[in-house]
Short mmCIF file of C-alpha atoms in Angstrom, two decimals:
data_model
loop_
_atom_site.label_atom_id
_atom_site.label_comp_id
_atom_site.label_asym_id
_atom_site.label_seq_id
_atom_site.Cartn_x
_atom_site.Cartn_y
_atom_site.Cartn_z
CA MET A 12 61.83 -10.63 34.94
CA ASN A 13 64.16 -13.63 34.95
CA TYR A 14 62.28 -16.36 36.73
CA ASN A 15 63.71 -19.89 36.78
CA GLN A 16 64.35 -22.75 39.09
CA ALA A 17 67.65 -21.24 40.25
CA ASP A 18 66.35 -17.87 41.47
CA GLY A 19 62.64 -18.38 42.01
CA LEU A 20 61.29 -21.91 42.31
CA GLN A 21 63.94 -24.00 43.94
CA GLY A 22 63.28 -27.03 46.09
CA GLU A 23 63.88 -26.90 49.81
CA GLY A 24 67.62 -27.10 50.16
CA GLY A 25 68.21 -26.71 46.37
CA SER A 26 71.57 -25.40 45.28
CA GLY A 27 70.35 -22.79 42.83
CA ALA A 28 73.38 -23.62 40.65
CA GLU A 29 73.54 -22.78 36.97
CA GLU A 30 73.42 -26.48 36.03
CA ASP A 31 70.04 -26.87 37.81
CA MET A 32 68.28 -24.59 35.33
CA LEU A 33 65.70 -26.37 33.18
CA ILE A 34 65.03 -25.74 29.51
CA PHE A 35 61.47 -26.40 28.26
CA ALA A 36 59.98 -26.85 24.80
CA GLU A 37 57.42 -24.34 23.51
CA GLU A 38 53.80 -25.20 24.41
CA ASP A 39 50.36 -24.27 23.16
CA PRO A 40 48.91 -21.89 25.77
CA ALA A 41 45.33 -22.60 24.77
CA VAL A 42 45.51 -26.30 25.60
CA PRO A 43 45.17 -27.31 29.28
CA GLU A 44 47.00 -30.14 30.89
CA ALA A 45 45.39 -33.42 29.87
CA ALA A 46 42.70 -34.54 32.28
CA GLU A 47 41.55 -38.07 32.90
CA PRO A 48 38.21 -38.71 31.19
CA GLY A 49 35.30 -38.25 33.59
CA ARG A 50 37.52 -36.83 36.37
CA GLU A 51 36.85 -33.32 37.62
CA ARG A 52 39.84 -31.00 38.14
CA TRP A 53 40.58 -27.67 39.77
CA GLU A 54 40.97 -25.06 37.04
CA VAL A 55 44.10 -22.94 37.54
CA LEU A 56 44.77 -19.92 35.32
CA ILE A 57 48.35 -18.73 34.91
CA ILE A 58 48.51 -15.15 33.60
CA ASP A 59 52.12 -14.08 33.14
CA ASP A 60 54.19 -12.72 30.24
CA GLU A 61 57.13 -15.04 31.00
CA GLN A 62 56.94 -18.41 29.22
CA GLN A 63 59.24 -20.01 31.75
CA VAL A 64 56.96 -19.06 34.66
CA HIS A 65 54.19 -21.16 33.14
CA GLN A 66 56.53 -24.10 32.54
CA VAL A 67 58.08 -24.15 35.99
CA THR A 68 54.73 -23.70 37.76
CA LYS A 69 53.31 -26.69 35.91
CA LEU A 70 56.41 -28.72 36.62
CA VAL A 71 56.28 -28.07 40.36
CA LEU A 72 52.49 -28.64 40.60
CA GLY A 73 52.27 -31.42 38.02
CA ASP A 74 51.46 -34.15 40.56
CA PHE A 75 49.58 -31.89 42.95
CA ALA A 76 46.14 -33.03 44.15
CA PHE A 77 43.68 -31.55 46.64
CA ASP A 78 40.47 -33.23 47.82
CA GLY A 79 41.10 -36.01 45.34
CA LYS A 80 41.26 -33.68 42.33
CA LYS A 81 44.29 -32.69 40.29
CA LEU A 82 44.89 -29.38 38.55
CA ALA A 83 44.01 -28.32 35.01
CA PHE A 84 46.22 -25.44 33.85
CA TYR A 85 45.23 -22.71 31.38
CA SER A 86 47.70 -20.07 30.25
CA ALA A 87 47.59 -16.43 29.14
CA TYR A 88 50.57 -14.17 28.42
CA SER A 89 49.10 -10.68 28.71
CA ALA A 90 46.37 -8.84 30.59
CA ALA A 91 44.17 -8.82 27.50
CA GLU A 92 44.56 -12.59 27.06
CA GLY A 93 44.01 -13.01 30.80
CA LYS A 94 40.67 -11.21 30.72
CA ALA A 95 39.46 -13.39 27.87
CA LEU A 96 40.70 -16.51 29.67
CA ILE A 97 38.91 -15.80 32.95
CA ALA A 98 35.72 -14.88 31.08
CA ALA A 99 35.89 -18.25 29.30
CA HIS A 100 36.47 -20.12 32.60
CA PRO A 101 33.95 -18.75 35.12
CA ASN A 102 34.47 -21.80 37.36
CA ALA A 103 38.23 -21.34 37.68
CA ALA A 104 39.35 -21.89 41.25
CA LEU A 105 42.66 -20.05 41.20
CA VAL A 106 44.42 -17.30 39.23
CA LEU A 107 48.22 -16.99 39.50
CA LEU A 108 48.63 -13.45 38.22
CA ASP A 109 51.67 -11.37 37.31
CA VAL A 110 51.48 -7.63 38.02
CA VAL A 111 53.77 -6.13 35.38
CA MET A 112 53.01 -7.28 31.85
CA GLU A 113 52.03 -4.88 29.03
CA HIS A 114 52.51 -2.09 31.52
CA ASP A 115 53.24 -1.64 35.21
CA SER A 116 49.66 -2.15 36.46
CA ALA A 117 48.33 -4.61 33.87
CA GLY A 118 47.76 -7.35 36.45
CA LEU A 119 45.88 -4.99 38.74
CA GLU A 120 43.53 -4.16 35.86
CA VAL A 121 42.82 -7.88 35.52
CA VAL A 122 41.93 -8.01 39.22
CA GLN A 123 39.43 -5.18 38.79
CA TYR A 124 37.98 -6.85 35.70
CA ILE A 125 37.43 -10.12 37.57
CA ARG A 126 35.87 -8.58 40.65
CA GLU A 127 34.03 -5.54 39.29
CA GLU A 128 33.01 -6.48 35.74
CA LEU A 129 32.65 -10.25 35.90
CA LEU A 130 31.49 -10.00 39.54
CA ASN A 131 33.40 -13.18 40.28
CA SER A 132 34.07 -13.12 44.00
CA ALA A 133 34.79 -16.84 44.39
CA VAL A 134 37.97 -17.34 42.35
CA ARG A 135 41.14 -16.94 44.46
CA ILE A 136 43.65 -14.46 43.06
CA ILE A 137 47.34 -14.73 43.98
CA LEU A 138 49.55 -11.90 42.73
CA ARG A 139 53.11 -12.93 41.88
CA THR A 140 55.54 -10.17 41.04
CA GLY A 141 59.20 -9.96 40.24
CA GLN A 142 59.16 -6.18 40.69
CA PRO A 143 57.56 -5.46 44.09
CA GLY A 144 58.54 -1.83 43.87
CA GLN A 145 56.07 -1.32 41.01
CA ALA A 146 53.19 -2.58 43.17
CA PRO A 147 53.94 -2.31 46.90
CA GLU A 148 52.37 -5.15 48.87
CA GLN A 149 50.59 -3.05 51.50
CA SER A 150 49.04 -0.74 48.95
CA VAL A 151 47.91 -3.60 46.69
CA ILE A 152 46.47 -5.67 49.53
CA MET A 153 44.45 -2.71 50.83
CA ASN A 154 43.18 -1.41 47.49
CA TYR A 155 42.58 -4.57 45.44
CA ASP A 156 40.47 -7.64 46.21
CA ILE A 157 43.26 -10.20 46.03
CA ASN A 158 43.83 -13.19 48.29
CA ASP A 159 47.60 -13.36 48.49
CA TYR A 160 50.71 -11.45 47.39
CA LYS A 161 54.00 -13.19 46.67
CA GLU A 162 57.34 -12.01 45.40
CA LYS A 163 58.63 -14.47 42.85
CA THR A 164 62.03 -14.61 44.50
CA GLU A 165 60.50 -15.98 47.72
CA LEU A 166 58.43 -18.72 46.10
CA THR A 167 60.11 -22.04 46.73
CA SER A 168 58.30 -25.15 45.55
CA GLN A 169 57.11 -25.80 49.11
CA LYS A 170 55.78 -22.28 49.54
CA LEU A 171 54.00 -22.47 46.20
CA PHE A 172 52.48 -25.78 47.27
CA THR A 173 51.29 -24.26 50.56
CA THR A 174 49.91 -21.18 48.84
CA VAL A 175 47.92 -23.24 46.35
CA VAL A 176 46.52 -25.56 49.04
CA THR A 177 45.39 -22.59 51.12
CA ALA A 178 43.76 -20.94 48.10
CA LEU A 179 41.95 -24.08 46.94
CA ARG A 180 40.71 -24.84 50.44
CA SER A 181 39.29 -21.33 50.63
CA TYR A 182 37.69 -21.63 47.17
CA ARG A 183 36.15 -25.01 48.07
CA ASP A 184 34.62 -23.64 51.26
CA ILE A 185 33.25 -20.57 49.44
CA LYS A 186 31.58 -22.79 46.83
CA VAL A 187 30.07 -24.98 49.55
CA ILE A 188 28.63 -21.87 51.22
CA GLU A 189 27.34 -20.56 47.88
CA LYS A 190 25.70 -23.88 47.05
CA SER A 191 24.17 -24.12 50.50
CA ARG A 192 22.84 -20.57 50.19
CA THR A 193 21.41 -21.35 46.74
CA GLY A 194 19.75 -24.46 48.10
CA LEU A 195 18.29 -22.47 50.98
CA GLU A 196 16.99 -19.88 48.52
CA GLU A 197 15.34 -22.64 46.48
CA ILE A 198 13.67 -24.00 49.61
CA ILE A 199 12.43 -20.55 50.62
CA LYS A 200 11.19 -19.76 47.10
CA SER A 201 9.51 -23.15 46.80
CA SER A 202 7.60 -22.87 50.09
CA PRO A 203 4.70 -20.72 48.84
CA ARG A 204 4.52 -22.65 45.56
CA LEU A 205 4.13 -25.92 47.42
CA PHE A 206 0.77 -24.73 48.73
CA GLU A 207 -0.45 -23.17 45.48
CA VAL A 208 -0.82 -26.42 43.55
CA GLN A 209 -4.25 -27.95 43.64
CA SER A 210 -3.65 -31.63 42.96
CA MET A 211 -1.42 -34.21 44.57
CA ARG A 212 0.30 -35.11 41.29
CA ARG A 213 1.05 -31.52 40.33
CA PHE A 214 2.36 -30.97 43.84
CA ALA A 215 4.57 -34.08 43.65
CA SER A 216 5.95 -32.91 40.31
CA GLY A 217 6.82 -29.56 41.87
CA VAL A 218 8.60 -31.31 44.73
CA LEU A 219 10.77 -33.25 42.27
CA THR A 220 11.69 -30.10 40.38
CA GLN A 221 12.64 -28.25 43.55
CA LEU A 222 14.59 -31.11 45.07
CA THR A 223 16.73 -31.86 42.01
CA SER A 224 17.40 -28.13 41.75
CA ILE A 225 18.48 -27.87 45.38
CA VAL A 226 21.09 -30.64 45.22
CA ARG A 227 22.01 -30.09 41.55
CA VAL A 228 21.66 -33.76 40.65
CA HIS A 229 20.62 -35.40 37.41
CA GLN A 230 16.98 -34.84 36.52
CA ASP A 231 16.09 -38.58 36.50
CA ALA A 232 13.84 -38.90 39.54
CA LEU A 233 10.67 -40.63 40.77
CA HIS A 234 8.13 -39.64 43.41
CA CYS A 235 6.16 -42.66 44.61
CA SER A 236 3.29 -43.03 47.03
CA PHE A 237 2.31 -46.10 49.02
CA ALA A 238 -1.41 -46.79 48.92
CA VAL A 239 -3.95 -49.49 49.65
CA THR A 240 -6.53 -49.96 46.90
CA ARG A 241 -9.26 -52.59 47.00
CA GLY A 242 -7.56 -54.23 49.95
CA GLN A 243 -4.19 -54.56 48.18
CA GLU A 244 -1.00 -52.67 48.92
CA ASP A 245 0.67 -50.99 45.99
CA ILE A 246 3.17 -48.29 45.00
CA PHE A 247 2.09 -45.63 42.52
CA ILE A 248 4.21 -43.06 40.70
CA LEU A 249 2.85 -39.61 41.48
CA ALA A 250 5.50 -37.70 39.54
CA ALA A 251 8.55 -38.45 37.40
CA SER A 252 11.25 -36.56 35.55
CA GLY A 253 14.03 -37.20 33.06
CA GLU A 254 14.13 -40.69 31.59
CA TYR A 255 11.37 -41.80 33.99
CA GLU A 256 8.86 -39.13 32.88
CA SER A 257 6.68 -41.56 30.86
CA MET A 258 6.10 -43.64 34.01
CA ARG A 259 4.03 -40.96 35.75
CA GLY A 260 0.66 -42.16 37.03
CA ARG A 261 1.46 -45.87 36.70
CA ARG A 262 2.07 -48.74 39.11
CA ALA A 263 5.75 -48.66 40.02
CA ARG A 264 6.20 -52.44 39.90
CA ASP A 265 4.96 -52.50 36.29
CA VAL A 266 7.43 -50.02 34.82
CA VAL A 267 10.34 -49.24 37.14
CA PRO A 268 13.67 -51.08 36.54
CA PRO A 269 14.24 -53.96 39.00
CA ALA A 270 17.21 -52.36 40.78
CA VAL A 271 15.28 -49.12 41.29
CA ILE A 272 12.08 -50.79 42.52
CA THR A 273 14.21 -52.78 44.98
CA SER A 274 15.54 -49.52 46.48
CA ILE A 275 12.04 -48.03 46.62
CA GLU A 276 10.53 -51.10 48.29
CA GLU A 277 13.40 -51.22 50.78
CA ALA A 278 12.78 -47.60 51.79
CA PHE A 279 9.07 -48.29 52.32
CA LEU A 280 9.83 -51.49 54.24
CA ARG A 281 12.47 -49.93 56.51
CA LYS A 282 10.57 -46.63 56.73
CA GLN A 283 13.78 -44.68 56.34
CA THR A 284 15.95 -43.08 53.68
CA VAL A 285 18.23 -45.51 51.85
CA TYR A 286 21.58 -44.33 50.46
CA GLY A 287 23.05 -46.44 47.67
CA GLY A 288 26.31 -46.07 45.79
CA ASP A 289 24.97 -43.68 43.14
CA ASP A 290 21.38 -43.24 44.23
CA ILE A 291 19.28 -42.10 47.14
CA THR A 292 15.73 -43.13 48.07
CA ILE A 293 14.24 -40.58 50.44
CA TYR A 294 11.45 -41.78 52.73
CA PHE A 295 9.04 -39.42 54.45
CA GLN A 296 5.74 -39.92 56.24
CA SER A 297 3.08 -37.45 57.34
CA LYS A 298 1.43 -37.45 60.75
CA MET A 299 -1.64 -38.96 59.10
CA GLY A 300 0.46 -41.91 57.94
CA MET A 301 0.81 -40.97 54.27
CA GLU A 302 4.01 -42.61 53.00
CA ASN A 303 6.09 -41.29 50.11
CA VAL A 304 9.54 -41.88 48.67
CA ILE A 305 11.61 -39.88 46.21
CA TYR A 306 14.20 -41.78 44.20
CA MET A 307 17.12 -39.93 42.56
CA ASN A 308 20.18 -41.31 40.80
CA SER A 309 23.61 -39.82 40.03
CA VAL A 310 23.97 -38.53 43.59
CA ALA A 311 27.39 -39.97 44.45
CA SER A 312 28.72 -36.43 44.88
CA LEU A 313 26.18 -35.40 47.54
CA THR A 314 27.87 -33.96 50.60
CA GLU A 315 26.68 -34.38 54.17
CA TRP A 316 25.26 -30.85 53.94
CA ASP A 317 23.36 -31.78 50.75
CA ARG A 318 21.85 -34.76 52.51
CA TYR A 319 20.91 -32.65 55.50
CA MET A 320 19.15 -30.13 53.23
CA VAL A 321 17.29 -32.95 51.48
CA GLU A 322 16.06 -34.33 54.80
CA ILE A 323 14.97 -30.89 56.02
CA TYR A 324 13.18 -30.21 52.75
CA CYS A 325 11.35 -33.54 52.78
CA ALA A 326 10.31 -33.05 56.41
CA ASN A 327 8.58 -29.84 55.35
CA VAL A 328 7.20 -31.46 52.22
CA SER A 329 5.50 -34.13 54.32
CA VAL A 330 3.62 -31.38 56.16
CA ALA A 331 2.67 -29.79 52.86
CA PHE A 332 1.49 -33.17 51.54
CA GLU A 333 -0.72 -33.56 54.55
CA ASN A 334 -2.22 -30.12 53.99
CA ILE A 335 -2.81 -30.85 50.29
CA TYR A 336 -4.45 -34.15 51.22
CA LEU A 337 -6.69 -32.46 53.79
CA ASN A 338 -7.52 -29.75 51.25
CA GLU A 339 -8.48 -32.39 48.69
CA GLU A 340 -10.60 -34.15 51.29
CA LEU A 341 -12.30 -30.83 52.07
CA GLU A 342 -12.89 -30.14 48.37
CA SER A 343 -14.28 -33.64 47.92
CA THR A 344 -16.67 -33.07 50.84
CA GLN A 345 -17.71 -29.68 49.43
CA ARG A 346 -18.29 -31.27 46.04
CA GLU A 347 -20.54 -33.92 47.55
CA ILE A 348 -22.49 -31.27 49.49
CA ILE A 349 -22.94 -29.17 46.34
CA TYR A 350 -24.09 -32.16 44.32
CA THR A 351 -26.43 -33.17 47.13
CA LEU A 352 -27.96 -29.68 47.31
CA GLY A 353 -28.36 -29.67 43.54
CA GLU A 354 -30.00 -33.08 43.58
CA ILE A 355 -32.33 -32.06 46.41
CA THR A 356 -33.49 -29.21 44.21
CA GLU A 357 -33.95 -31.49 41.22
CA ASN A 358 -35.73 -34.16 43.27
CA ARG A 359 -38.05 -31.57 44.77
CA SER A 360 -39.03 -30.56 41.28
CA ARG A 361 -39.29 -34.25 40.32
CA GLU A 362 -36.56 -33.92 37.74
CA THR A 363 -33.86 -36.42 36.90
CA GLY A 364 -31.30 -37.01 39.65
CA HIS A 365 -28.30 -37.06 37.31
CA HIS A 366 -29.15 -33.73 35.69
CA VAL A 367 -26.74 -31.78 37.91
CA LYS A 368 -23.89 -34.23 37.27
CA ARG A 369 -24.34 -34.03 33.52
CA VAL A 370 -24.57 -30.23 33.58
CA ALA A 371 -21.38 -30.12 35.66
CA GLU A 372 -19.50 -32.36 33.22
CA TYR A 373 -20.79 -30.56 30.12
CA SER A 374 -19.83 -27.23 31.68
CA ARG A 375 -16.30 -28.33 32.53
CA LEU A 376 -15.74 -29.67 29.03
CA LEU A 377 -17.03 -26.49 27.38
CA ALA A 378 -14.94 -24.33 29.71
CA LEU A 379 -11.76 -26.13 28.65
CA LYS A 380 -12.68 -26.02 24.96
CA TYR A 381 -13.42 -22.31 25.33
CA GLY A 382 -9.87 -21.78 26.62
CA LEU A 383 -10.45 -21.32 30.33
CA SER A 384 -7.73 -22.60 32.64
CA GLU A 385 -7.90 -25.95 34.41
CA GLU A 386 -8.53 -24.06 37.64
CA GLU A 387 -11.51 -22.15 36.23
CA ALA A 388 -12.86 -25.29 34.59
CA ASP A 389 -12.74 -27.01 37.98
CA ILE A 390 -14.54 -24.07 39.57
CA ILE A 391 -17.40 -24.15 37.05
CA HIS A 392 -17.54 -27.93 37.41
CA LEU A 393 -18.09 -27.53 41.15
CA ALA A 394 -20.40 -24.52 40.95
CA SER A 395 -22.73 -25.35 38.06
CA PRO A 396 -24.73 -28.01 39.98
CA MET A 397 -26.10 -25.11 42.04
CA HIS A 398 -27.64 -23.36 39.01
CA ASP A 399 -31.25 -24.05 40.07
CA VAL A 400 -30.79 -23.89 43.85
CA GLY A 401 -33.26 -20.97 43.96
CA LYS A 402 -36.08 -23.37 43.08
CA VAL A 403 -36.26 -24.28 46.76
CA GLY A 404 -38.21 -21.02 47.14
CA ILE A 405 -40.75 -21.81 44.40
CA PRO A 406 -44.14 -23.24 45.53
CA ASP A 407 -44.70 -26.92 44.71
CA ALA A 408 -47.89 -26.14 42.80
CA ILE A 409 -45.86 -24.14 40.27
CA LEU A 410 -42.64 -26.15 40.41
CA ASN A 411 -44.35 -29.49 39.69
CA LYS A 412 -47.27 -28.33 37.55
CA PRO A 413 -47.70 -30.93 34.76
CA GLY A 414 -49.03 -28.48 32.19
CA SER A 415 -47.95 -25.11 30.86
CA LEU A 416 -47.52 -22.28 33.34
CA THR A 417 -49.72 -19.21 33.21
CA GLU A 418 -48.05 -15.85 32.70
CA ASP A 419 -48.22 -15.07 36.39
CA GLU A 420 -46.90 -18.51 37.34
CA PHE A 421 -44.01 -18.12 34.95
CA GLU A 422 -43.14 -14.78 36.53
CA VAL A 423 -42.95 -16.56 39.89
CA MET A 424 -40.83 -19.35 38.37
CA LYS A 425 -38.40 -16.79 36.94
CA THR A 426 -37.65 -15.53 40.43
CA HIS A 427 -35.63 -18.69 41.15
CA ALA A 428 -32.61 -17.08 39.43
CA SER A 429 -32.60 -14.10 41.80
CA LEU A 430 -33.47 -16.29 44.79
CA GLY A 431 -30.47 -18.54 44.08
CA TYR A 432 -28.18 -15.54 43.74
CA ASP A 433 -29.43 -14.05 47.00
CA MET A 434 -28.81 -17.34 48.79
CA LEU A 435 -25.19 -17.58 47.64
CA LYS A 436 -23.96 -14.02 47.10
CA HIS A 437 -22.73 -13.42 50.64
CA SER A 438 -20.08 -16.14 50.50
CA HIS A 439 -16.48 -15.15 49.81
CA LYS A 440 -15.56 -18.71 48.86
CA GLN A 441 -14.51 -18.96 45.22
CA VAL A 442 -16.79 -21.84 44.31
CA LEU A 443 -19.87 -20.40 46.00
CA HIS A 444 -19.19 -16.98 44.48
CA ALA A 445 -19.14 -18.66 41.05
CA ALA A 446 -22.31 -20.57 41.95
CA ALA A 447 -24.06 -17.28 42.76
CA ILE A 448 -23.14 -15.91 39.32
CA ILE A 449 -24.36 -19.07 37.60
CA ALA A 450 -27.62 -19.18 39.57
CA GLN A 451 -28.36 -15.58 38.58
CA GLN A 452 -27.26 -15.61 34.93
CA HIS A 453 -27.90 -19.05 33.48
CA HIS A 454 -31.25 -17.87 32.06
CA GLU A 455 -29.83 -14.74 30.43
CA LYS A 456 -29.86 -14.85 26.62
CA TYR A 457 -27.18 -13.70 24.21
CA ASP A 458 -29.57 -11.29 22.46
CA GLY A 459 -30.62 -9.68 25.75
CA SER A 460 -34.12 -11.20 25.96
CA GLY A 461 -33.41 -13.39 29.00
CA TYR A 462 -33.93 -12.85 32.73
CA PRO A 463 -33.56 -11.60 35.44
CA LEU A 464 -31.12 -8.84 34.37
CA GLY A 465 -31.66 -8.70 30.62
CA ARG A 466 -27.93 -8.82 29.93
CA SER A 467 -26.64 -9.55 26.43
CA GLY A 468 -23.50 -10.82 24.68
CA GLU A 469 -20.35 -10.89 26.72
CA ASP A 470 -21.97 -8.83 29.46
CA ILE A 471 -23.29 -12.21 30.54
CA HIS A 472 -20.56 -13.88 32.61
CA ILE A 473 -18.86 -16.75 30.79
CA TYR A 474 -19.92 -19.06 33.63
CA GLY A 475 -23.54 -18.18 32.95
CA ARG A 476 -23.19 -18.57 29.16
CA ILE A 477 -21.58 -22.00 29.53
CA THR A 478 -24.09 -23.29 32.05
CA ALA A 479 -26.99 -22.00 29.93
CA ILE A 480 -26.21 -24.24 26.97
CA ALA A 481 -25.36 -27.21 29.21
CA ASP A 482 -28.61 -26.82 31.16
CA VAL A 483 -30.89 -26.39 28.14
CA PHE A 484 -29.33 -29.30 26.27
CA ASP A 485 -29.74 -31.67 29.19
CA ALA A 486 -33.24 -30.43 30.06
CA LEU A 487 -34.48 -30.97 26.50
CA CYS A 488 -32.88 -34.44 26.34
CA SER A 489 -34.60 -35.50 29.60
CA ASP A 490 -38.16 -36.26 30.68
CA ARG A 491 -39.76 -33.50 32.73
CA VAL A 492 -43.09 -33.35 34.56
CA TYR A 493 -44.39 -31.06 31.81
CA LYS A 494 -42.84 -32.84 28.76
CA LYS A 495 -41.17 -35.90 27.33
CA ALA A 496 -37.52 -35.95 26.28
CA TRP A 497 -36.83 -34.62 22.82
CA GLU A 498 -34.99 -36.63 20.19
CA LEU A 499 -31.31 -35.69 19.87
CA GLU A 500 -31.64 -34.30 16.33
CA ARG A 501 -34.43 -31.97 17.41
CA VAL A 502 -32.34 -30.70 20.35
CA LEU A 503 -29.31 -30.06 18.16
CA ASP A 504 -31.44 -28.23 15.59
CA LEU A 505 -32.71 -25.92 18.32
CA LEU A 506 -29.17 -25.18 19.55
CA VAL A 507 -28.10 -24.21 16.05
CA ARG A 508 -31.23 -22.05 15.48
CA GLU A 509 -30.64 -20.25 18.79
CA LYS A 510 -27.00 -19.53 18.00
CA GLY A 511 -26.49 -15.81 18.59
CA ARG A 512 -30.01 -15.48 20.03
CA HIS A 513 -30.23 -17.59 23.16
CA PHE A 514 -26.66 -18.93 23.16
CA ASP A 515 -23.14 -17.62 22.68
CA PRO A 516 -22.30 -18.44 19.02
CA ARG A 517 -18.80 -19.60 19.84
CA LEU A 518 -20.07 -21.97 22.52
CA VAL A 519 -22.60 -23.49 20.11
CA ASP A 520 -19.78 -24.12 17.61
CA LEU A 521 -17.62 -25.69 20.33
CA PHE A 522 -20.56 -27.80 21.47
CA MET A 523 -21.14 -29.18 17.97
CA GLU A 524 -17.41 -29.69 17.29
CA ASN A 525 -17.10 -31.79 20.45
CA LEU A 526 -20.45 -33.53 20.29
CA HIS A 527 -18.87 -36.98 20.59
CA GLU A 528 -17.49 -36.05 24.02
CA ILE A 529 -20.80 -34.48 25.05
CA LEU A 530 -22.68 -37.65 24.14
CA ALA A 531 -20.12 -39.80 25.98
CA ILE A 532 -20.89 -37.80 29.15
CA LYS A 533 -24.63 -38.13 28.46
CA ASN A 534 -24.33 -41.91 28.23
CA GLN A 535 -22.04 -42.21 31.25
CA TYR A 536 -24.49 -40.39 33.52
CA SER A 537 -27.71 -41.63 31.96
CA GLU A 538 -30.56 -42.71 34.21
CA SER A 539 -30.24 -46.30 32.94
CA ALA A 540 -26.54 -46.32 33.84
CA ALA A 541 -27.40 -45.03 37.29
CA GLU A 542 -29.99 -47.76 37.79
CA ALA A 543 -27.55 -50.43 36.61
CA ALA A 544 -24.93 -49.16 39.07
CA THR A 545 -27.32 -49.55 41.97
#
């Protein structure tokens, strides 16, 4: 397969004379053409068993550029080398492939390897053959997934130039479509997750992750919220990634670099997205007026389509933010109602008003130390204040009796566990369902001697076991109508003695191991602290 400038790659109007033939030095096929540092290039693989084909192709296309990028050439001289080369360069844009190498159909085997084994449908494959009779064009085009077929004798420099431009344009458009499809998939996959998160900060962190994934930018990003606290306007960092990660939860003006905070403040001031040279500050606002910006750097390569996807994504995120905010407002209202109901019960029985708050905090702490998830710990924190809600059905004469209860009176008092369960059991809401369990089981004992069900060990729901120790500890540490508060040492001695009898042994150990945190809660919600606050 003689293939030189005279009979294959001649310039338009070239003479093809013997003296026009070029002689080239040997080259290292493994080393690509030198690329400028930091400049991206189109990867072109030349797979041909003729050394001169590689040399002439590189000569003709040496100064070629498309979309501002030059070519980086990689060479292979057999089908076996070609397979290894394409496997090592999955982002190659173009393969210039000979048909006849080790054998008559070697190049066609490479085509099948690329399409069927590597499943690479993006790279453009141009077959170049000096022996068209070995691989007829019509047959090859119909049976193999190639993009062009050229006889080497017809390839002038201009035709090669045109062929490469057409192939690269096609490859570029395919990659744009693939990236757009991937971004759309990320948006679709992220949609349900956006509504699963329970807190604004976790949600904001998820938004950052999804957005940087969609546009494939550097992971350095900030998600800031504009808020008014104590009459002053401020910008807070809800979420951060990359080099900004340590800034999460802080005031933006305290930690963000001056150039970045300037972009963020400008977006808030103009109430619109601000595009810089290498950064973008995305502004979005909910219907309720909640203002947020997302700052990302290293985005100089964003296309118009990328920017459009970002804007669409953030428009949907603003709706999700509003829903999360409304959900948090609803949860806050529910929490206040639950605390209020718990306090009404405690006040009716003339017990301390902060008892339910302390039990809630103790229960949440123990739940986390026990290994329950944040979500479950939050549930028990919300539900445990309802543990004694059944006392609303106990007569005042028994509920507020200053002395010891008779046996019959105690039997009536014990019914508050079942009464509370009956009041709450019909709800399908997660928190109220948990509250029903707690109301029913917080007087069960680990050894089975408790009431109303006489359950033992781990047959008692973990919510009930946790609330039991929290309730007893706080009750013994507080004044009641029928007793004075016990000293701390006496209370702790009782907890240890009742380990494995009244209380779950593991929970007693966790309680004692984390006593400093328990006592901090006790002091924070003490009656004296409450009086000082008012």
